[in-house]
Amino acid sequence: RIEMDSTETVFNEGSADVDFRVESNGDANMLFVDGGNNRVGIGTGSPSYLLEATAAGQAILSVTNSANDANGASLYLRNTRTGSDNDEGGRIYFWADDDAGNATECGLIVSTMTDVSNTTEDSRMDFKNLSNGSQYATVSMLGRNVGVGTLVPGVPLEAHGILSSAGNEDICRIQAGGTTQAGGLTVNSKYGANAAARTTSLFSIDGQDQACSLLLGTGSTQAVAIDSNQRVGIGKSIDPATTIALKLGG
């Protein structure tokens, strides 16, 4: 079962259905090779996968770059067949038990080659979570677009929501972190000759909370204001004496 020469040491050269086990101080299956099922276990004598590692109360896998350079540690997943559109590049699964002791897939990351055309390839990465017992692609990155609740975002950021029959939930909410801070939305200019020009506001919505005014503006000019008393100002400040204050002409 063991053969040794000047270049190698071979265990089980004859491919017999025989297991190989290395015991450590405290773990009977520190390394276990299942000869019949072609599997390797670390910390387990009954591996269910090609490589399965089991440990109690400690990190199971650590990958470190010790070269003292700028590169980080790497985890490499690859599908080596000559590709077709929508072939998967790899998956990372997350599992946990529910309160009935059932092993449940609670999270999944999937990378897919949506277009395998040489030099013009496209890919999508999906982050999936459970919601009410069903798995959904919560975030998907398709090319340079990001989708929330959709696998096929057609713009840089696209969000879809599944509403209840009441239909009164928020799909998107922007909220500041403190009680004295304002939540707002600003759309900035994409083009410009310099940094200052590229950060010019094209459109903005600003407001402290529901008791404050909703302000819409272009650039640094306030265009429309709506307050909590349902009064509107267009081109000028809200007039407390009127429902609608409108600025005409110049």
Coordinates of N, CA and C in Angstrom, one line a residue:
R1 N 0.8 -1.2 0.0 CA 0.0 0.0 0.0 C 0.9 1.3 0.0
I2 N 2.1 1.2 0.5 CA 3.0 2.3 0.5 C 4.2 2.0 -0.4
E3 N 4.5 2.9 -1.4 CA 5.6 2.7 -2.2 C 6.5 4.0 -2.1
M4 N 7.8 3.8 -1.9 CA 8.7 4.9 -1.8 C 9.9 4.7 -2.7
D5 N 10.2 5.8 -3.4 CA 11.5 5.8 -4.2 C 12.2 7.1 -4.0
S6 N 13.1 7.4 -4.9 CA 13.9 8.6 -4.7 C 13.1 9.9 -5.1
T7 N 12.0 9.8 -5.8 CA 11.2 10.9 -6.3 C 9.9 11.1 -5.6
E8 N 9.3 10.0 -5.0 CA 7.9 10.2 -4.5 C 7.6 9.1 -3.5
T9 N 6.6 9.4 -2.7 CA 6.0 8.4 -1.8 C 4.5 8.2 -2.2
V10 N 4.1 7.0 -2.5 CA 2.7 6.8 -3.0 C 2.0 5.9 -2.0
F11 N 0.8 6.3 -1.7 CA -0.1 5.5 -0.9 C -1.2 5.0 -1.8
N12 N -1.4 3.7 -1.7 CA -2.5 3.0 -2.4 C -2.4 3.1 -4.0
E13 N -1.2 2.8 -4.5 CA -0.9 2.8 -5.9 C -1.9 1.9 -6.7
G14 N -2.3 0.8 -6.0 CA -3.2 -0.1 -6.7 C -4.7 0.3 -6.7
S15 N -5.0 1.5 -6.2 CA -6.4 2.0 -6.2 C -7.4 1.1 -5.5
A16 N -7.0 0.5 -4.4 CA -7.9 -0.3 -3.6 C -8.9 0.6 -2.8
D17 N -10.0 0.0 -2.5 CA -11.0 0.8 -1.8 C -10.7 0.8 -0.3
V18 N -9.6 1.6 0.0 CA -9.1 1.6 1.4 C -9.0 3.1 1.8
D19 N -9.4 3.4 3.0 CA -9.4 4.8 3.5 C -8.0 5.1 4.0
F20 N -7.6 6.4 4.1 CA -6.4 6.8 4.7 C -6.7 7.9 5.7
R21 N -6.2 7.7 6.9 CA -6.5 8.6 8.0 C -5.3 9.0 8.8
V22 N -5.2 10.3 9.1 CA -4.2 10.9 10.0 C -4.8 11.5 11.2
E23 N -4.4 11.0 12.4 CA -5.0 11.5 13.7 C -4.0 12.5 14.3
S24 N -4.6 13.5 14.9 CA -3.8 14.5 15.6 C -4.1 14.4 17.1
N25 N -3.6 15.2 17.9 CA -3.8 15.2 19.4 C -5.2 15.8 19.6
G26 N -6.2 15.0 19.6 CA -7.6 15.6 19.9 C -8.5 15.4 18.7
D27 N -8.1 15.0 17.5 CA -9.0 14.9 16.4 C -8.6 13.6 15.7
A28 N -9.5 12.6 15.7 CA -9.2 11.3 15.1 C -9.2 11.4 13.6
N29 N -9.8 12.4 13.0 CA -9.9 12.6 11.6 C -9.3 13.9 11.1
M30 N -8.1 14.2 11.6 CA -7.5 15.5 11.2 C -7.3 15.5 9.7
L31 N -7.0 14.4 9.1 CA -7.0 14.3 7.6 C -7.5 12.9 7.3
F32 N -8.5 12.9 6.4 CA -9.2 11.6 6.1 C -9.4 11.5 4.6
V33 N -8.9 10.5 4.0 CA -9.2 10.2 2.5 C -10.1 9.1 2.4
D34 N -11.3 9.3 1.8 CA -12.3 8.3 1.6 C -12.0 7.6 0.3
G35 N -11.4 6.4 0.4 CA -10.9 5.7 -0.8 C -12.0 5.2 -1.7
G36 N -13.2 4.9 -1.2 CA -14.3 4.5 -2.0 C -15.0 5.5 -2.7
N37 N -15.2 6.7 -2.1 CA -16.0 7.8 -2.7 C -15.1 8.9 -3.3
N38 N -13.8 8.8 -3.2 CA -12.9 9.8 -3.8 C -13.1 11.2 -3.1
R39 N -13.1 11.2 -1.8 CA -13.3 12.5 -1.1 C -12.2 12.6 0.0
V40 N -12.0 13.9 0.4 CA -11.1 14.2 1.4 C -11.8 15.0 2.5
G41 N -11.6 14.6 3.7 CA -12.1 15.3 4.9 C -11.1 15.8 5.8
I42 N -11.3 17.1 6.3 CA -10.4 17.7 7.3 C -11.3 17.9 8.5
G43 N -11.0 17.1 9.6 CA -11.8 17.2 10.8 C -13.1 16.4 10.7
T44 N -13.3 15.6 9.7 CA -14.4 14.7 9.5 C -14.0 13.4 8.9
G45 N -14.6 12.3 9.3 CA -14.4 11.0 8.7 C -15.4 10.6 7.7
S46 N -16.4 11.5 7.4 CA -17.4 11.2 6.4 C -17.7 12.4 5.5
P47 N -16.7 12.8 4.7 CA -16.9 13.9 3.9 C -18.0 13.7 2.8
S48 N -18.8 14.7 2.6 CA -19.9 14.6 1.6 C -19.5 15.3 0.3
Y49 N -18.4 16.0 0.2 CA -17.9 16.7 -1.0 C -16.5 16.3 -1.3
L50 N -16.0 16.7 -2.5 CA -14.6 16.4 -2.8 C -13.6 16.8 -1.7
L51 N -13.9 18.0 -1.1 CA -13.1 18.4 0.0 C -14.1 19.0 1.0
E52 N -14.1 18.5 2.2 CA -15.0 19.1 3.3 C -14.1 19.3 4.6
A53 N -14.2 20.5 5.1 CA -13.5 20.8 6.3 C -14.5 21.1 7.4
T54 N -14.3 20.6 8.6 CA -15.2 20.8 9.8 C -14.4 21.1 11.0
A55 N -14.9 22.1 11.7 CA -14.2 22.5 13.0 C -15.2 23.2 13.9
A56 N -15.0 23.1 15.2 CA -15.9 23.7 16.2 C -15.3 25.0 16.7
G57 N -16.1 26.1 16.5 CA -15.8 27.3 17.2 C -14.5 28.0 16.7
Q58 N -14.1 27.8 15.4 CA -12.9 28.5 15.0 C -13.0 28.7 13.5
A59 N -12.2 29.6 12.9 CA -12.1 29.8 11.5 C -11.7 28.5 10.8
I60 N -12.4 28.1 9.7 CA -12.0 26.8 9.1 C -11.0 27.1 8.0
L61 N -11.1 28.2 7.3 CA -10.3 28.5 6.1 C -9.7 29.9 6.3
S62 N -8.4 30.0 6.1 CA -7.7 31.3 6.1 C -6.8 31.3 5.0
V63 N -6.9 32.4 4.1 CA -6.0 32.5 3.0 C -5.2 33.8 3.1
T64 N -3.9 33.7 3.1 CA -3.0 34.9 3.4 C -2.0 35.1 2.3
N65 N -1.8 36.3 1.9 CA -0.6 36.6 1.0 C 0.5 37.1 1.9
S66 N 1.6 36.3 2.0 CA 2.7 36.6 2.8 C 3.9 37.2 2.1
A67 N 3.7 37.7 0.8 CA 4.8 38.1 0.0 C 5.2 39.6 0.3
N68 N 4.5 40.2 1.2 CA 4.8 41.6 1.6 C 4.8 42.5 0.3
D69 N 3.7 42.4 -0.5 CA 3.5 43.2 -1.6 C 2.1 43.8 -1.6
A70 N 1.7 44.5 -2.6 CA 0.4 45.2 -2.6 C -0.8 44.2 -3.0
N71 N -0.5 43.0 -3.3 CA -1.6 42.1 -3.8 C -2.2 41.4 -2.6
G72 N -3.5 41.3 -2.7 CA -4.3 40.6 -1.6 C -4.3 39.1 -1.8
A73 N -4.8 38.4 -0.8 CA -5.0 37.0 -1.0 C -6.1 36.7 -2.0
S74 N -6.1 35.6 -2.7 CA -7.0 35.3 -3.8 C -7.7 34.0 -3.5
L75 N -9.0 33.9 -4.0 CA -9.8 32.7 -4.0 C -10.2 32.6 -5.5
Y76 N -9.8 31.5 -6.1 CA -10.0 31.3 -7.6 C -11.0 30.3 -7.9
L77 N -12.1 30.7 -8.6 CA -13.2 29.8 -9.0 C -13.2 29.9 -10.5
R78 N -13.3 28.8 -11.2 CA -13.3 28.8 -12.7 C -14.1 27.7 -13.3
N79 N -14.8 28.0 -14.3 CA -15.5 27.0 -15.2 C -14.6 26.9 -16.5
T80 N -14.0 25.7 -16.7 CA -13.0 25.6 -17.8 C -13.6 25.1 -19.1
R81 N -14.9 24.9 -19.2 CA -15.3 24.4 -20.6 C -15.4 25.6 -21.5
T82 N -15.3 25.4 -22.8 CA -15.5 26.4 -23.8 C -16.9 27.0 -23.7
G83 N -16.9 28.3 -23.4 CA -18.2 28.8 -22.8 C -19.3 29.0 -23.8
S84 N -20.5 29.0 -23.2 CA -21.7 29.4 -23.9 C -22.4 30.5 -23.1
D85 N -23.2 31.4 -23.7 CA -23.8 32.5 -23.0 C -24.6 31.9 -21.8
N86 N -24.5 32.6 -20.7 CA -25.2 32.3 -19.4 C -24.6 31.1 -18.7
D87 N -23.3 30.7 -19.1 CA -22.6 29.7 -18.2 C -22.2 30.4 -16.9
E88 N -22.2 29.6 -15.8 CA -21.8 30.1 -14.5 C -20.3 30.0 -14.4
G89 N -19.7 31.0 -13.8 CA -18.3 31.0 -13.5 C -18.0 30.4 -12.1
G90 N -19.0 30.6 -11.2 CA -18.8 30.0 -9.9 C -19.9 30.4 -8.9
R91 N -20.0 29.7 -7.8 CA -21.0 29.9 -6.8 C -20.4 29.8 -5.4
I92 N -20.9 30.7 -4.5 CA -20.5 30.6 -3.1 C -21.9 30.4 -2.3
Y93 N -22.0 29.3 -1.5 CA -23.2 29.1 -0.8 C -23.0 29.4 0.7
F94 N -24.1 29.8 1.3 CA -24.2 30.0 2.8 C -25.4 29.2 3.3
W95 N -25.1 28.4 4.3 CA -26.1 27.5 4.9 C -26.2 27.7 6.4
A96 N -27.4 27.5 6.9 CA -27.6 27.6 8.4 C -28.9 26.7 8.7
D97 N -29.0 26.3 9.9 CA -30.2 25.5 10.3 C -31.3 26.4 10.7
D98 N -32.6 26.0 10.3 CA -33.7 26.8 10.8 C -34.1 26.2 12.2
D99 N -35.2 26.7 12.8 CA -35.6 26.3 14.1 C -36.1 24.9 14.2
A100 N -36.3 24.2 13.1 CA -36.7 22.8 13.0 C -35.5 21.9 12.8
G101 N -34.3 22.5 12.7 CA -33.1 21.7 12.5 C -32.8 21.4 11.0
N102 N -33.5 22.0 10.1 CA -33.3 21.8 8.7 C -32.2 22.6 8.1
A103 N -31.3 22.0 7.4 CA -30.2 22.8 6.8 C -30.8 23.6 5.7
T104 N -30.6 24.9 5.7 CA -31.3 25.9 4.8 C -30.3 26.8 4.1
E105 N -30.4 26.8 2.8 CA -29.6 27.7 2.0 C -30.0 29.2 2.2
C106 N -29.3 29.9 3.1 CA -29.7 31.2 3.5 C -29.1 32.4 2.6
G107 N -28.1 32.0 1.8 CA -27.5 33.0 1.0 C -26.7 32.4 -0.2
L108 N -26.6 33.1 -1.3 CA -25.9 32.6 -2.4 C -25.3 33.7 -3.3
I109 N -24.1 33.6 -3.7 CA -23.4 34.5 -4.6 C -23.1 33.7 -5.9
V110 N -23.6 34.2 -7.1 CA -23.4 33.5 -8.3 C -22.9 34.5 -9.3
S111 N -21.8 34.0 -10.1 CA -21.2 34.8 -11.1 C -21.5 34.1 -12.5
T112 N -22.1 34.8 -13.5 CA -22.5 34.3 -14.7 C -22.0 35.0 -15.9
M113 N -21.5 34.3 -16.9 CA -21.0 35.0 -18.1 C -22.2 35.1 -19.0
T114 N -22.8 36.3 -19.1 CA -24.0 36.5 -19.9 C -23.7 36.5 -21.4
D115 N -22.5 36.9 -21.7 CA -22.1 37.0 -23.1 C -20.6 36.5 -23.2
V116 N -20.4 35.4 -23.9 CA -19.0 34.9 -23.9 C -18.2 35.2 -25.2
S117 N -18.7 36.2 -26.0 CA -18.1 36.6 -27.2 C -16.7 37.1 -26.9
N118 N -15.7 36.5 -27.5 CA -14.3 36.9 -27.3 C -14.0 38.4 -27.4
T119 N -13.4 39.0 -26.4 CA -13.0 40.4 -26.3 C -14.2 41.3 -26.0
T120 N -15.4 40.9 -26.1 CA -16.6 41.7 -25.7 C -17.4 41.0 -24.7
E121 N -16.8 40.2 -23.8 CA -17.6 39.5 -22.8 C -18.4 40.4 -21.8
D122 N -19.5 39.9 -21.4 CA -20.3 40.5 -20.3 C -20.5 39.5 -19.2
S123 N -20.7 40.0 -18.0 CA -21.0 39.1 -16.9 C -22.0 39.7 -15.9
R124 N -22.6 38.9 -15.1 CA -23.5 39.4 -14.1 C -23.2 38.6 -12.8
M125 N -23.2 39.4 -11.6 CA -23.0 38.8 -10.3 C -24.3 39.0 -9.5
D126 N -24.9 37.9 -9.0 CA -26.1 38.0 -8.2 C -25.8 37.7 -6.7
F127 N -26.4 38.5 -5.9 CA -26.4 38.3 -4.4 C -27.8 37.9 -4.0
K128 N -28.0 36.7 -3.5 CA -29.4 36.2 -3.3 C -29.6 35.9 -1.8
N129 N -30.7 36.4 -1.3 CA -31.1 36.2 0.1 C -32.5 35.5 0.2
L130 N -32.8 35.1 1.4 CA -34.2 34.5 1.6 C -35.1 35.6 2.1
S131 N -36.4 35.5 1.6 CA -37.4 36.4 2.1 C -38.7 35.6 2.2
N132 N -39.2 35.4 3.4 CA -40.4 34.6 3.7 C -40.3 33.2 3.1
G133 N -39.1 32.6 3.2 CA -39.0 31.2 2.8 C -38.6 31.0 1.3
S134 N -38.5 32.1 0.5 CA -38.1 32.0 -0.9 C -36.9 32.8 -1.1
Q135 N -36.1 32.3 -2.1 CA -34.8 33.0 -2.4 C -35.0 34.0 -3.5
Y136 N -34.5 35.2 -3.4 CA -34.6 36.2 -4.4 C -33.2 36.8 -4.6
A137 N -33.0 37.3 -5.8 CA -31.7 38.0 -6.2 C -31.9 39.4 -5.7
T138 N -31.4 39.7 -4.5 CA -31.6 41.0 -3.9 C -30.8 42.1 -4.7
V139 N -29.5 41.8 -5.0 CA -28.7 42.7 -5.7 C -28.1 42.0 -6.9
S140 N -28.1 42.6 -8.1 CA -27.5 42.0 -9.3 C -26.6 43.1 -9.9
M141 N -25.4 42.7 -10.3 CA -24.6 43.6 -11.1 C -24.4 43.1 -12.5
L142 N -24.9 43.7 -13.4 CA -24.9 43.3 -14.8 C -24.0 44.3 -15.6
G143 N -22.8 43.9 -16.0 CA -21.9 44.8 -16.7 C -21.6 45.9 -15.7
R144 N -21.9 47.2 -16.1 CA -21.6 48.3 -15.2 C -22.9 48.8 -14.6
N145 N -24.0 48.1 -14.7 CA -25.3 48.5 -14.1 C -25.5 47.7 -12.8
V146 N -26.2 48.3 -11.8 CA -26.6 47.6 -10.6 C -28.1 47.5 -10.5
G147 N -28.6 46.4 -10.2 CA -30.1 46.2 -10.0 C -30.4 45.8 -8.6
V148 N -31.4 46.3 -8.0 CA -32.0 45.9 -6.7 C -33.3 45.3 -7.0
G149 N -33.5 44.0 -6.8 CA -34.7 43.4 -7.1 C -35.0 43.0 -8.6
T150 N -33.9 43.2 -9.4 CA -34.0 42.8 -10.8 C -32.7 42.2 -11.3
L151 N -32.8 41.2 -12.2 CA -31.6 40.6 -12.7 C -31.1 41.4 -14.0
V152 N -31.9 42.2 -14.5 CA -31.5 42.9 -15.8 C -31.6 44.4 -15.7
P153 N -30.8 45.0 -14.8 CA -30.8 46.5 -14.8 C -30.4 47.1 -16.1
G154 N -31.2 48.1 -16.6 CA -30.9 48.7 -17.9 C -30.3 50.1 -17.7
V155 N -30.1 50.5 -16.5 CA -29.5 51.8 -16.2 C -28.5 51.6 -15.1
P156 N -27.6 52.6 -14.8 CA -26.6 52.4 -13.8 C -27.1 52.0 -12.4
L157 N -28.3 52.4 -12.0 CA -29.0 51.9 -10.8 C -30.5 51.8 -11.0
E158 N -31.0 50.6 -10.9 CA -32.4 50.3 -11.2 C -32.9 49.5 -10.0
A159 N -34.0 49.9 -9.4 CA -34.6 49.2 -8.2 C -36.0 48.8 -8.5
H160 N -36.3 47.6 -8.2 CA -37.7 47.1 -8.3 C -38.1 46.6 -6.9
G161 N -39.4 46.7 -6.6 CA -39.9 46.3 -5.3 C -41.2 45.5 -5.5
I162 N -41.4 44.5 -4.6 CA -42.6 43.8 -4.6 C -43.5 44.3 -3.5
L163 N -44.6 45.0 -3.8 CA -45.5 45.6 -2.8 C -46.6 44.7 -2.4
S164 N -47.1 45.0 -1.2 CA -48.3 44.2 -0.8 C -49.5 44.7 -1.5
S165 N -50.7 44.1 -1.2 CA -51.9 44.6 -1.8 C -52.2 46.0 -1.4
A166 N -51.8 46.5 -0.2 CA -52.0 47.9 0.1 C -51.2 48.8 -0.7
G167 N -50.0 48.4 -1.2 CA -49.2 49.2 -2.1 C -48.7 50.5 -1.5
N168 N -48.5 50.5 -0.2 CA -48.0 51.8 0.4 C -46.6 51.7 1.0
E169 N -45.8 50.7 0.6 CA -44.5 50.6 1.1 C -43.5 51.4 0.2
D170 N -42.4 51.7 0.8 CA -41.3 52.5 0.1 C -40.5 51.5 -0.7
I171 N -40.2 51.7 -1.9 CA -39.2 51.0 -2.7 C -37.8 51.5 -2.4
C172 N -37.7 52.8 -2.3 CA -36.4 53.4 -2.0 C -36.6 54.5 -1.0
R173 N -35.7 54.5 0.0 CA -35.7 55.5 1.1 C -34.3 56.0 1.3
I174 N -34.2 57.3 1.4 CA -33.0 58.0 1.7 C -33.1 58.7 3.1
Q175 N -32.3 58.3 4.0 CA -32.5 58.8 5.4 C -31.2 59.0 6.0
A176 N -31.1 60.2 6.7 CA -29.8 60.6 7.4 C -29.7 59.8 8.6
G177 N -28.5 59.7 9.2 CA -28.2 58.9 10.3 C -28.5 59.5 11.6
G178 N -28.7 60.9 11.7 CA -28.9 61.5 13.0 C -30.2 62.3 12.9
T179 N -30.7 62.7 14.1 CA -31.9 63.5 14.2 C -31.8 64.9 13.8
T180 N -30.6 65.4 13.7 CA -30.5 66.8 13.2 C -29.9 66.9 11.8
Q181 N -29.8 65.8 11.1 CA -29.3 65.8 9.7 C -30.5 65.6 8.7
A182 N -30.3 66.2 7.6 CA -31.3 66.1 6.5 C -31.0 64.9 5.6
G183 N -32.0 64.3 5.1 CA -31.9 63.3 4.1 C -32.3 63.9 2.8
G184 N -31.6 63.6 1.7 CA -31.9 64.3 0.4 C -31.4 63.5 -0.7
L185 N -31.8 63.9 -1.9 CA -31.3 63.3 -3.1 C -30.8 64.4 -4.1
T186 N -29.6 64.2 -4.6 CA -29.1 65.2 -5.5 C -28.5 64.5 -6.8
V187 N -28.9 65.0 -7.9 CA -28.3 64.5 -9.2 C -27.3 65.6 -9.7
N188 N -26.1 65.1 -9.9 CA -25.0 66.0 -10.3 C -24.7 65.9 -11.8
S189 N -24.1 67.0 -12.3 CA -23.6 67.0 -13.7 C -22.6 65.9 -13.9
K190 N -22.7 65.3 -15.1 CA -21.7 64.2 -15.4 C -20.5 64.8 -16.2
Y191 N -20.7 66.0 -16.9 CA -19.7 66.5 -17.7 C -19.2 67.9 -17.1
G192 N -18.0 68.3 -17.5 CA -17.5 69.5 -17.1 C -16.0 69.6 -17.4
A193 N -15.5 70.8 -17.5 CA -14.1 71.0 -17.8 C -13.2 70.8 -16.6
N194 N -13.8 70.9 -15.4 CA -13.0 70.8 -14.2 C -13.9 70.2 -13.1
A195 N -13.3 69.9 -11.9 CA -14.0 69.2 -10.9 C -15.2 70.0 -10.4
A196 N -15.0 71.3 -10.3 CA -16.2 72.1 -9.8 C -17.3 72.0 -10.8
A197 N -17.1 72.1 -12.1 CA -18.2 72.0 -13.0 C -18.8 70.6 -13.0
R198 N -18.1 69.6 -12.7 CA -18.6 68.2 -12.8 C -19.5 67.9 -11.5
T199 N -19.4 68.8 -10.5 CA -20.2 68.5 -9.3 C -21.4 69.5 -9.2
T200 N -21.7 70.2 -10.3 CA -22.8 71.1 -10.3 C -24.1 70.3 -10.2
S201 N -25.0 70.7 -9.3 CA -26.3 70.0 -9.1 C -27.2 70.3 -10.2
L202 N -27.7 69.3 -10.9 CA -28.8 69.5 -11.9 C -30.2 69.4 -11.3
F203 N -30.3 68.6 -10.3 CA -31.6 68.4 -9.7 C -31.5 68.0 -8.2
S204 N -32.3 68.5 -7.3 CA -32.1 68.1 -5.9 C -33.5 68.1 -5.2
I205 N -33.6 67.2 -4.3 CA -34.8 67.1 -3.4 C -34.2 67.1 -2.0
D206 N -34.7 68.0 -1.1 CA -34.1 68.1 0.2 C -35.3 68.3 1.2
G207 N -35.1 67.7 2.4 CA -36.1 67.9 3.4 C -35.7 67.3 4.7
Q208 N -35.9 67.9 5.9 CA -35.5 67.3 7.2 C -36.4 66.1 7.5
D209 N -37.7 66.3 7.5 CA -38.6 65.2 7.8 C -40.0 65.6 7.3
Q210 N -41.0 64.9 7.6 CA -42.4 65.1 7.0 C -42.9 66.5 7.5
A211 N -42.4 67.0 8.6 CA -43.0 68.3 9.0 C -42.3 69.5 8.4
C212 N -41.3 69.2 7.5 CA -40.5 70.3 6.9 C -40.9 70.4 5.4
S213 N -40.4 71.4 4.7 CA -40.7 71.6 3.3 C -40.0 70.6 2.5
L214 N -40.6 70.2 1.3 CA -39.9 69.5 0.3 C -39.5 70.5 -0.8
L215 N -38.2 70.5 -1.1 CA -37.6 71.5 -2.0 C -37.1 70.8 -3.2
L216 N -37.4 71.3 -4.4 CA -36.9 70.9 -5.7 C -36.2 72.0 -6.3
G217 N -35.0 71.8 -6.8 CA -34.2 72.8 -7.4 C -33.4 72.4 -8.6
T218 N -32.9 73.3 -9.4 CA -32.0 73.1 -10.4 C -30.8 73.9 -10.2
G219 N -29.6 73.3 -10.2 CA -28.4 74.0 -9.8 C -28.5 74.4 -8.3
S220 N -28.3 75.7 -8.1 CA -28.4 76.3 -6.8 C -29.7 77.1 -6.6
T221 N -30.6 77.0 -7.6 CA -31.8 77.8 -7.5 C -33.0 76.9 -7.1
Q222 N -33.7 77.3 -6.1 CA -34.9 76.6 -5.7 C -36.1 76.9 -6.7
A223 N -36.6 75.8 -7.2 CA -37.7 75.9 -8.3 C -39.1 75.7 -7.7
V224 N -39.2 74.7 -6.8 CA -40.5 74.3 -6.3 C -40.3 74.0 -4.8
A225 N -41.3 74.5 -4.0 CA -41.2 74.2 -2.5 C -42.7 73.8 -2.1
I226 N -42.7 72.7 -1.3 CA -44.0 72.2 -0.8 C -43.8 72.0 0.7
D227 N -44.7 72.6 1.5 CA -44.6 72.5 2.9 C -45.6 71.6 3.5
S228 N -45.6 71.3 4.8 CA -46.4 70.3 5.5 C -47.9 70.8 5.5
N229 N -48.2 72.1 5.2 CA -49.5 72.6 5.2 C -50.1 72.6 3.8
Q230 N -49.4 71.8 2.9 CA -49.9 71.6 1.5 C -49.9 73.0 0.7
R231 N -49.0 73.9 1.1 CA -48.8 75.1 0.3 C -47.6 74.9 -0.7
V232 N -47.7 75.5 -1.8 CA -46.7 75.3 -2.9 C -46.2 76.7 -3.3
G233 N -44.9 76.7 -3.5 CA -44.2 77.9 -4.0 C -43.5 77.5 -5.3
I234 N -43.8 78.2 -6.4 CA -43.2 77.9 -7.7 C -42.4 79.1 -8.1
G235 N -41.1 79.0 -8.2 CA -40.2 80.1 -8.6 C -40.1 81.1 -7.5
K236 N -40.6 80.9 -6.3 CA -40.5 81.8 -5.2 C -40.8 81.1 -3.9
S237 N -40.5 81.8 -2.8 CA -40.8 81.2 -1.5 C -42.2 81.0 -1.2
I238 N -42.6 80.0 -0.4 CA -44.0 79.8 0.0 C -44.5 81.0 0.7
D239 N -45.7 81.4 0.3 CA -46.4 82.5 1.0 C -47.4 81.9 2.0
P240 N -47.3 82.2 3.3 CA -48.2 81.6 4.3 C -49.6 82.0 4.0
A241 N -49.9 83.1 3.3 CA -51.2 83.6 3.1 C -51.9 82.9 2.0
T242 N -51.2 82.2 1.1 CA -51.8 81.6 -0.1 C -51.5 80.1 -0.1
T243 N -52.3 79.4 -0.9 CA -52.1 78.0 -1.1 C -50.9 77.8 -2.1
I244 N -51.0 78.6 -3.2 CA -50.0 78.5 -4.3 C -49.4 79.9 -4.5
A245 N -48.0 80.0 -4.4 CA -47.3 81.2 -4.7 C -46.6 81.0 -6.0
L246 N -46.9 81.8 -7.0 CA -46.3 81.6 -8.3 C -45.6 82.8 -8.8
K247 N -44.3 82.7 -9.3 CA -43.6 83.8 -9.8 C -43.7 83.7 -11.3
L248 N -44.2 84.8 -11.9 CA -44.4 84.9 -13.4 C -43.4 85.9 -14.0
G249 N -43.0 85.6 -15.2 CA -42.0 86.4 -15.9 C -40.7 86.3 -15.3
G250 N -39.9 87.5 -15.4 CA -38.5 87.5 -14.9 C -38.5 87.7 -13.4

